[in-house]
Amino acid sequence: MDGYSKLTAELIEQIAAIVGEENCLTGEDIADDYAHDEMPIYGSHMPEAVCLPANTEEVAAIMQVCNKHTIPVTVRGAGTGLVGGSTPLFGGIVLCTMRMDHILGYDMNNLLVRVQPGVRLCDLAADALDKGLLYPPDPGEKTGSIGGNVSTNAGGMRAVKYGTTRDYVLDMTVVLPTGEVMKLGRPVTKASSGYSLMHLIIGSEGTLAIITELTLRLVPNPRENTSFILPFESIEAAIDAVPRIKLVGLGPQSIEFMERDIVDSSAASTGNNIFPTEVNGREVGAYILVTLDEGDEDEIFQRAEILAEIGDELGAYDTLVLSQPAEKQAVWDARDSFLTVIESKSELVDEMDVVVPVDRIPAFLRYAHDVGAENGVRMRSFGHAGDGNLHIYCCTNDMKHKEFIERSGRVMRACYAKCAEFNGQISGEHGIGYGKKEYLLEAMGDTAIELMAGIKRVFDPAGILNPGKICN
Amino acid sequence: MDGYSKLTAELIEQIAAIVGEENCLTGEDIADDYAHDEMPIYGSHMPEAVCLPANTEEVAAIMQVCNKHTIPVTVRGAGTGLVGGSTPLFGGIVLCTMRMDHILGYDMNNLLVRVQPGVRLCDLAADALDKGLLYPPDPGEKTGSIGGNVSTNAGGMRAVKYGTTRDYVLDMTVVLPTGEVMKLGRPVTKASSGYSLMHLIIGSEGTLAIITELTLRLVPNPRENTSFILPFESIEAAIDAVPRIKLVGLGPQSIEFMERDIVDSSAASTGNNIFPTEVNGREVGAYILVTLDEGDEDEIFQRAEILAEIGDELGAYDTLVLSQPAEKQAVWDARDSFLTVIESKSELVDEMDVVVPVDRIPAFLRYAHDVGAENGVRMRSFGHAGDGNLHIYCCTNDMKHKEFIERSGRVMRACYAKCAEFNGQISGEHGIGYGKKEYLLEAMGDTAIELMAGIKRVFDPAGILNPGKICN
């Protein structure tokens, strides 16, 4: 990780000539935001320059310069990451893709869309909907860039039915560290044509190549969707219902869980009381929120009846139908507020997004909350019951930075060990970046990390792309 | 590709000690089948030994021996490949996985199954159905092994709705060329945890590591499914209907096409006349075969009405419902017979399984048949209309081997160039193996192949695993 050069005035001039003066920022023109992502606990590192190219050709030209002079380049989209993945640890250039924000066109015969990587998820989703199409991946952070989503294989709410971002990438144009442009994948849905370099790039967090264009698969937008709240006595009872809901073939789009404490915090903070705290005189301990989407209301109605029957059998206090637009809006506003509420109520925050087998969710949550309590760290959690992806936050208002890092570090290490015991994944959708490197090594072992590092060297022998992340 | 050692009597003894005498074949005990797969046009190469290990530990022990002595090892499942992928080009050992044929167990809470790689697709599918579960990937060759399916990312009929094999692999145990055992992936459906070595192994045709165990995702078996034949005047008219069927949200499980000539050949050969050749006095030129699967008959009935409307609008002669078990069986028997009929009617056969964007299917088929005619090669085709994956066969009864290779080679090269022009993939599900290496290089370019070769060296520096395939 040594041997990088500093950006000279001459090199900055060369970069500015490629992207235009106004798109090459240096010195005090660089906003502090470029020094970190949305999890500032992993530290702040100012780049020497930020450049905002407009297209593949400009990215290629920048990389030719940086390759020649061994300048580190950290790719950044909207900067909504949570693991320090786009933090320029070694200075150099932050290559921000947010000017590459064009939706390049739809192919309605083949149900696909071509986009630049700086298009925000929310903008793509809305634009596709206007054409009657759904872009299924739906991570909680809607303002993230599609390039970032692909680089972390973002998952989100609808993964239960539709899978993750990986499943929607058909082809990509990438720029290699040398500046060479390469097309990976093809705009078709089947491939058995050599090693899938494209699937290797997906989830590689900008360490192997820079994505400059993407072709994504879309699906017809289901004409109807309805959400249902099932309140339960406890998280154990709530999660117990999930396998049955999946097994009976209702095809739910999403199954989210929320414990009472986070619902209370959100309600207190936002005034949104859509989740009932008492049903028929019984205190609610946890909820699952199920969404069904189908071709028409009748189909949903038929499936909703089955859902209510299962809920009843398994101890749900009720099956509340959210059929009105205002109710739907309120429930998803509440769901979307959880992270904001956690962040606004806490001075220091760190997070995990482990994935465990669905039937291990209650045991894992109990363990995490117990370990948190032992270490004096406040724990908050919510997540995707349908796929076992848990968002667990370590929070504090009464600790110094160093003490928090120490204590939350103990909590994390214990939780990741438990995750390994349960045969889970370190991260479901946020990635490894800088913040979870040590946990990845522990989970995967030396050999797997050496293979990853070997692959990194094949793509990037000088180590100039996003150094210090994942396995390098 | 040099520097391999020959198997000595002593090494054979060591291997036999690992797998048992009866599972280590040499000399005349080696059946000729082990020298090739089901596309013998790519040549026959006898291995020095065939061994049939029973589990991960035995595979690891074999690889330790072969790694130490630089013995090439070619992994083989059921041998149903079509690209020479399991042909031992450099002799050495054929490591056949067909004794590792146990279904190790189901996890009904998390809807998954653990299997050894030698389980045949048909056996897994039937066993899962007994439990009310569907293993969605459904390649035409039902007797292939699951390990082979994963190694080629097999696709099949139901990919339109369910995707390909890649989408159902959650974790795998692999043995590296050194004999080290590694676990990749986890039995959960979301992951953003470093480079996906698992997705790299999927589709790598036994060149990077040996798969010895798999956890696969299952889905609840849809309670009802019904197929529909839509006869059209021509292949163009038939394919024109496909985007509309997909766009309207019917969620078809599969959309297959067949031209009249292959239907006639099949009917003449098998006596199965399920496809009508005349409808209301009009001669049929091509068919699409649509299958819908849903929770109940009512849902299918509703969707069938929409299908019939679209068919009518787009010039289908009719929408024939195959609701009786005997009719369903007959139509799928006919579909499954196509390759067998082609093979039985031809002395020499070679094949392509390109993928093109759906709306390019008619133009590609016309081109392939024209180029075939120009070169005196008989062309036969059928395939997956819903995803653009075409099975195109070059056949002859009146050419010598050398002449056929020359002429079909010309046809292939022209077709692959057209495929590139149409932005398609070389292979959708059969793989590259030995037979399509030159076409892969042409399609991907030097840089991509060098990256693949670099990755190969990272996993297998001595080049002992399945040498001579894909990129090495």
Short mmCIF file of C-alpha atoms in Angstrom, two decimals, chain B residues 122-418:
data_model
loop_
_atom_site.label_atom_id
_atom_site.label_comp_id
_atom_site.label_asym_id
_atom_site.label_seq_id
_atom_site.Cartn_x
_atom_site.Cartn_y
_atom_site.Cartn_z
CA CYS B 122 -34.30 -35.09 -11.88
CA ASP B 123 -33.77 -36.78 -8.53
CA LEU B 124 -33.48 -33.50 -6.63
CA ALA B 125 -36.51 -32.06 -8.42
CA ALA B 126 -38.67 -35.11 -7.61
CA ASP B 127 -37.51 -35.28 -4.00
CA ALA B 128 -38.19 -31.57 -3.42
CA LEU B 129 -41.66 -31.89 -4.97
CA ASP B 130 -42.45 -34.61 -2.45
CA LYS B 131 -41.91 -31.95 0.20
CA GLY B 132 -44.08 -29.39 -1.59
CA LEU B 133 -41.06 -27.48 -2.85
CA LEU B 134 -39.84 -26.53 -6.31
CA TYR B 135 -36.20 -26.40 -7.39
CA PRO B 136 -36.81 -23.86 -10.17
CA PRO B 137 -33.87 -24.33 -12.60
CA ASP B 138 -35.06 -26.73 -15.27
CA PRO B 139 -32.53 -27.41 -18.04
CA GLY B 140 -33.67 -29.74 -20.83
CA GLU B 141 -31.19 -32.44 -19.73
CA LYS B 142 -32.77 -33.78 -16.55
CA THR B 143 -30.14 -36.42 -15.83
CA GLY B 144 -27.27 -33.95 -15.49
CA SER B 145 -25.69 -33.56 -12.05
CA ILE B 146 -26.35 -30.54 -9.86
CA GLY B 147 -22.60 -29.96 -9.64
CA GLY B 148 -22.47 -29.78 -13.43
CA ASN B 149 -25.50 -27.49 -13.48
CA VAL B 150 -23.77 -25.10 -11.08
CA SER B 151 -20.47 -25.32 -12.96
CA THR B 152 -22.20 -24.16 -16.17
CA ASN B 153 -24.83 -21.92 -14.56
CA ALA B 154 -27.46 -24.04 -16.29
CA GLY B 155 -30.61 -22.17 -17.24
CA GLY B 156 -33.47 -24.06 -18.79
CA MET B 157 -37.16 -23.53 -19.41
CA ARG B 158 -38.25 -21.74 -16.29
CA ALA B 159 -35.58 -19.02 -16.35
CA VAL B 160 -38.14 -16.50 -17.64
CA LYS B 161 -39.79 -16.43 -14.24
CA TYR B 162 -37.23 -17.93 -11.89
CA GLY B 163 -33.77 -17.08 -13.27
CA THR B 164 -30.88 -19.50 -13.67
CA THR B 165 -28.97 -21.91 -11.42
CA ARG B 166 -26.80 -19.02 -10.16
CA ASP B 167 -29.86 -17.57 -8.44
CA TYR B 168 -30.42 -20.70 -6.33
CA VAL B 169 -26.95 -21.38 -4.96
CA LEU B 170 -26.59 -20.09 -1.40
CA ASP B 171 -23.35 -21.71 -0.33
CA MET B 172 -20.86 -24.29 -1.46
CA THR B 173 -18.00 -26.31 -0.06
CA VAL B 174 -15.10 -26.41 -2.50
CA VAL B 175 -11.74 -28.12 -2.62
CA LEU B 176 -8.96 -25.94 -4.02
CA PRO B 177 -6.26 -27.40 -6.28
CA THR B 178 -3.99 -27.64 -3.22
CA GLY B 179 -6.51 -29.83 -1.43
CA GLU B 180 -7.56 -27.10 0.97
CA VAL B 181 -11.28 -27.11 1.80
CA MET B 182 -13.13 -23.81 1.78
CA LYS B 183 -16.73 -22.80 2.42
CA LEU B 184 -18.09 -20.03 0.18
CA GLY B 185 -21.38 -18.21 0.64
CA ARG B 186 -23.75 -18.82 3.54
CA PRO B 187 -27.24 -20.36 3.72
CA VAL B 188 -28.93 -16.92 3.51
CA THR B 189 -30.15 -14.91 0.54
CA LYS B 190 -28.34 -11.59 0.94
CA ALA B 191 -24.62 -10.94 0.83
CA SER B 192 -22.34 -7.94 0.51
CA SER B 193 -19.29 -9.45 2.15
CA GLY B 194 -16.25 -9.06 -0.10
CA TYR B 195 -15.68 -10.35 -3.61
CA SER B 196 -18.14 -13.11 -4.35
CA LEU B 197 -15.81 -16.04 -4.86
CA MET B 198 -18.92 -18.19 -4.99
CA HIS B 199 -20.32 -16.37 -8.01
CA LEU B 200 -16.91 -16.72 -9.63
CA ILE B 201 -16.97 -20.50 -9.13
CA ILE B 202 -20.51 -20.71 -10.54
CA GLY B 203 -20.08 -21.16 -14.29
CA SER B 204 -16.33 -21.82 -14.06
CA GLU B 205 -16.68 -25.39 -15.38
CA GLY B 206 -14.43 -27.06 -12.84
CA THR B 207 -11.37 -24.97 -13.65
CA LEU B 208 -10.97 -23.08 -10.33
CA ALA B 209 -12.07 -25.45 -7.58
CA ILE B 210 -14.03 -28.66 -7.09
CA ILE B 211 -17.54 -28.28 -5.68
CA THR B 212 -18.18 -30.98 -3.07
CA GLU B 213 -21.33 -29.72 -1.36
CA LEU B 214 -24.06 -27.20 -2.13
CA THR B 215 -26.87 -25.45 -0.30
CA LEU B 216 -29.65 -24.57 -2.71
CA ARG B 217 -32.64 -22.32 -2.31
CA LEU B 218 -36.09 -23.76 -2.98
CA VAL B 219 -39.47 -22.12 -3.44
CA PRO B 220 -42.94 -23.30 -2.49
CA ASN B 221 -44.28 -25.37 -5.37
CA PRO B 222 -47.03 -23.41 -7.13
CA ARG B 223 -50.14 -25.50 -6.65
CA GLU B 224 -51.30 -25.16 -10.24
CA ASN B 225 -49.65 -24.94 -13.62
CA THR B 226 -51.08 -24.99 -17.10
CA SER B 227 -49.48 -24.81 -20.54
CA PHE B 228 -50.87 -23.14 -23.65
CA ILE B 229 -49.97 -23.63 -27.30
CA LEU B 230 -50.28 -20.51 -29.47
CA PRO B 231 -49.88 -21.40 -33.18
CA PHE B 232 -48.79 -18.60 -35.52
CA GLU B 233 -48.27 -18.14 -39.23
CA SER B 234 -44.52 -17.59 -38.88
CA ILE B 235 -41.69 -17.42 -36.37
CA GLU B 236 -41.67 -13.62 -36.72
CA ALA B 237 -45.33 -13.40 -35.70
CA ALA B 238 -44.75 -15.82 -32.82
CA ILE B 239 -41.78 -13.93 -31.39
CA ASP B 240 -43.57 -10.59 -31.80
CA ALA B 241 -46.05 -11.76 -29.18
CA VAL B 242 -43.41 -12.45 -26.52
CA PRO B 243 -42.67 -8.92 -25.25
CA ARG B 244 -46.40 -8.26 -24.88
CA ILE B 245 -46.88 -11.47 -22.89
CA LYS B 246 -44.03 -10.48 -20.59
CA LEU B 247 -45.02 -6.84 -20.27
CA VAL B 248 -48.60 -7.45 -19.24
CA GLY B 249 -47.47 -9.10 -16.02
CA LEU B 250 -48.74 -12.65 -16.47
CA GLY B 251 -45.58 -13.94 -14.82
CA PRO B 252 -45.12 -16.87 -17.19
CA GLN B 253 -42.91 -19.68 -15.92
CA SER B 254 -41.67 -20.39 -19.44
CA ILE B 255 -42.17 -19.23 -23.03
CA GLU B 256 -40.68 -21.68 -25.54
CA PHE B 257 -40.76 -21.40 -29.32
CA MET B 258 -40.66 -24.11 -31.92
CA GLU B 259 -40.68 -23.87 -35.68
CA ARG B 260 -42.78 -26.14 -37.80
CA ASP B 261 -39.92 -28.24 -39.20
CA ILE B 262 -38.71 -29.48 -35.82
CA VAL B 263 -42.26 -30.20 -34.70
CA ASP B 264 -42.80 -32.24 -37.88
CA SER B 265 -39.56 -34.18 -37.38
CA SER B 266 -40.47 -34.93 -33.80
CA ALA B 267 -44.01 -36.01 -34.71
CA ALA B 268 -42.74 -38.26 -37.51
CA SER B 269 -40.20 -39.83 -35.19
CA THR B 270 -42.27 -40.23 -32.01
CA GLY B 271 -45.87 -40.34 -33.32
CA ASN B 272 -46.74 -37.58 -30.86
CA ASN B 273 -49.07 -35.13 -32.65
CA ILE B 274 -49.87 -32.73 -29.84
CA PHE B 275 -48.87 -29.68 -31.89
CA PRO B 276 -51.56 -29.02 -34.54
CA THR B 277 -50.18 -28.35 -38.01
CA GLU B 278 -53.35 -26.69 -39.27
CA VAL B 279 -55.76 -24.50 -37.31
CA ASN B 280 -59.08 -23.41 -38.82
CA GLY B 281 -57.76 -24.28 -42.26
CA ARG B 282 -54.61 -22.23 -41.84
CA GLU B 283 -51.17 -23.77 -42.08
CA VAL B 284 -49.07 -23.23 -38.89
CA GLY B 285 -45.51 -21.91 -39.31
CA ALA B 286 -44.38 -21.68 -35.69
CA TYR B 287 -45.60 -22.07 -32.13
CA ILE B 288 -45.06 -20.60 -28.75
CA LEU B 289 -45.66 -22.73 -25.71
CA VAL B 290 -46.49 -20.69 -22.60
CA THR B 291 -46.69 -22.10 -19.08
CA LEU B 292 -48.31 -20.23 -16.21
CA ASP B 293 -47.95 -21.37 -12.61
CA GLU B 294 -49.83 -19.83 -9.72
CA GLY B 295 -51.38 -20.48 -6.37
CA ASP B 296 -54.72 -21.72 -7.66
CA GLU B 297 -56.78 -22.49 -10.76
CA ASP B 298 -58.74 -19.25 -10.56
CA GLU B 299 -55.60 -17.16 -10.79
CA ILE B 300 -54.39 -19.13 -13.80
CA PHE B 301 -57.81 -18.90 -15.40
CA GLN B 302 -57.84 -15.09 -15.03
CA ARG B 303 -54.39 -14.82 -16.55
CA ALA B 304 -55.22 -17.28 -19.33
CA GLU B 305 -57.99 -14.97 -20.49
CA ILE B 306 -55.52 -12.11 -20.81
CA LEU B 307 -53.13 -14.40 -22.67
CA ALA B 308 -55.85 -15.40 -25.14
CA GLU B 309 -56.73 -11.74 -25.74
CA ILE B 310 -53.11 -10.82 -26.47
CA GLY B 311 -52.71 -13.86 -28.70
CA ASP B 312 -55.78 -12.84 -30.63
CA GLU B 313 -54.59 -9.25 -31.04
CA LEU B 314 -51.18 -10.38 -32.24
CA GLY B 315 -52.36 -12.93 -34.78
CA ALA B 316 -52.22 -16.25 -32.93
CA TYR B 317 -54.50 -18.74 -34.67
CA ASP B 318 -55.78 -19.89 -31.29
CA THR B 319 -54.81 -20.31 -27.63
CA LEU B 320 -54.97 -24.03 -26.92
CA VAL B 321 -55.27 -24.89 -23.24
CA LEU B 322 -53.47 -28.05 -22.13
CA SER B 323 -55.27 -28.65 -18.89
CA GLN B 324 -55.37 -32.45 -18.92
CA PRO B 325 -52.38 -34.27 -17.46
CA ALA B 326 -52.05 -36.39 -20.63
CA GLU B 327 -51.92 -33.28 -22.83
CA LYS B 328 -49.35 -31.60 -20.60
CA GLN B 329 -47.25 -34.74 -20.67
CA ALA B 330 -47.49 -35.00 -24.46
CA VAL B 331 -46.45 -31.41 -25.09
CA TRP B 332 -43.43 -31.59 -22.80
CA ASP B 333 -42.48 -35.01 -24.16
CA ALA B 334 -42.47 -33.43 -27.62
CA ARG B 335 -40.36 -30.51 -26.39
CA ASP B 336 -37.92 -32.86 -24.67
CA SER B 337 -37.62 -35.03 -27.80
CA PHE B 338 -36.23 -32.29 -30.06
CA LEU B 339 -32.54 -32.83 -29.33
CA THR B 340 -32.88 -36.62 -29.39
CA VAL B 341 -34.68 -36.46 -32.73
CA ILE B 342 -32.00 -34.16 -34.18
CA GLU B 343 -29.24 -36.47 -32.95
CA SER B 344 -30.91 -39.66 -34.14
CA LYS B 345 -31.49 -38.24 -37.64
CA SER B 346 -27.93 -36.94 -38.11
CA GLU B 347 -24.56 -38.62 -38.38
CA LEU B 348 -22.64 -35.52 -37.33
CA VAL B 349 -23.91 -32.73 -35.10
CA ASP B 350 -22.50 -29.56 -33.59
CA GLU B 351 -24.43 -26.97 -31.62
CA MET B 352 -24.70 -23.36 -30.50
CA ASP B 353 -26.70 -22.05 -27.56
CA VAL B 354 -26.34 -18.33 -28.09
CA VAL B 355 -28.53 -15.81 -26.32
CA VAL B 356 -29.83 -12.79 -28.19
CA PRO B 357 -32.25 -10.06 -27.14
CA VAL B 358 -35.75 -11.52 -27.52
CA ASP B 359 -36.75 -9.21 -30.37
CA ARG B 360 -33.71 -10.37 -32.37
CA ILE B 361 -34.67 -14.06 -32.33
CA PRO B 362 -36.34 -14.17 -35.79
CA ALA B 363 -33.54 -12.23 -37.50
CA PHE B 364 -30.92 -14.46 -35.88
CA LEU B 365 -32.69 -17.68 -36.81
CA ARG B 366 -33.12 -16.55 -40.42
CA TYR B 367 -29.46 -15.62 -40.58
CA ALA B 368 -28.33 -18.95 -39.12
CA HIS B 369 -30.51 -20.95 -41.49
CA ASP B 370 -29.31 -18.88 -44.49
CA VAL B 371 -25.65 -19.31 -43.58
CA GLY B 372 -26.28 -23.01 -43.06
CA ALA B 373 -27.86 -23.31 -46.51
CA GLU B 374 -24.97 -21.42 -48.13
CA ASN B 375 -22.56 -23.91 -46.61
CA GLY B 376 -24.60 -27.02 -47.29
CA VAL B 377 -25.15 -27.65 -43.57
CA ARG B 378 -28.63 -28.66 -42.36
CA MET B 379 -29.77 -26.39 -39.51
CA ARG B 380 -32.29 -27.25 -36.81
CA SER B 381 -33.39 -24.93 -34.00
CA PHE B 382 -35.68 -24.49 -31.04
CA GLY B 383 -35.34 -22.66 -27.80
CA HIS B 384 -36.38 -20.31 -25.09
CA ALA B 385 -38.39 -17.42 -26.57
CA GLY B 386 -38.82 -15.78 -23.19
CA ASP B 387 -35.11 -15.19 -22.67
CA GLY B 388 -33.64 -15.32 -26.19
CA ASN B 389 -31.64 -18.50 -25.58
CA LEU B 390 -31.50 -20.43 -28.86
CA HIS B 391 -30.45 -24.02 -29.42
CA ILE B 392 -29.20 -24.22 -32.98
CA TYR B 393 -27.81 -27.42 -34.42
CA CYS B 394 -25.58 -27.92 -37.46
CA CYS B 395 -26.29 -31.41 -38.82
CA THR B 396 -25.25 -33.60 -41.70
CA ASN B 397 -25.67 -37.11 -43.05
CA ASP B 398 -23.58 -36.78 -46.17
CA MET B 399 -20.25 -35.25 -45.23
CA LYS B 400 -17.01 -36.64 -43.93
CA HIS B 401 -15.92 -35.51 -40.47
CA LYS B 402 -13.26 -33.11 -41.71
CA GLU B 403 -15.49 -31.46 -44.27
CA PHE B 404 -18.28 -31.07 -41.71
CA ILE B 405 -15.92 -29.50 -39.17
CA GLU B 406 -14.78 -27.05 -41.84
CA ARG B 407 -18.25 -26.15 -43.04
CA SER B 408 -19.97 -26.03 -39.65
CA GLY B 409 -16.99 -23.99 -38.42
CA ARG B 410 -17.74 -21.41 -41.10
CA VAL B 411 -21.40 -21.38 -40.09
CA MET B 412 -20.50 -21.03 -36.41
CA ARG B 413 -18.05 -18.20 -36.95
CA ALA B 414 -20.60 -16.27 -38.99
CA CYS B 415 -23.32 -16.88 -36.39
CA TYR B 416 -21.14 -15.84 -33.46
CA ALA B 417 -20.20 -12.66 -35.31
CA LYS B 418 -23.92 -11.95 -35.85
#
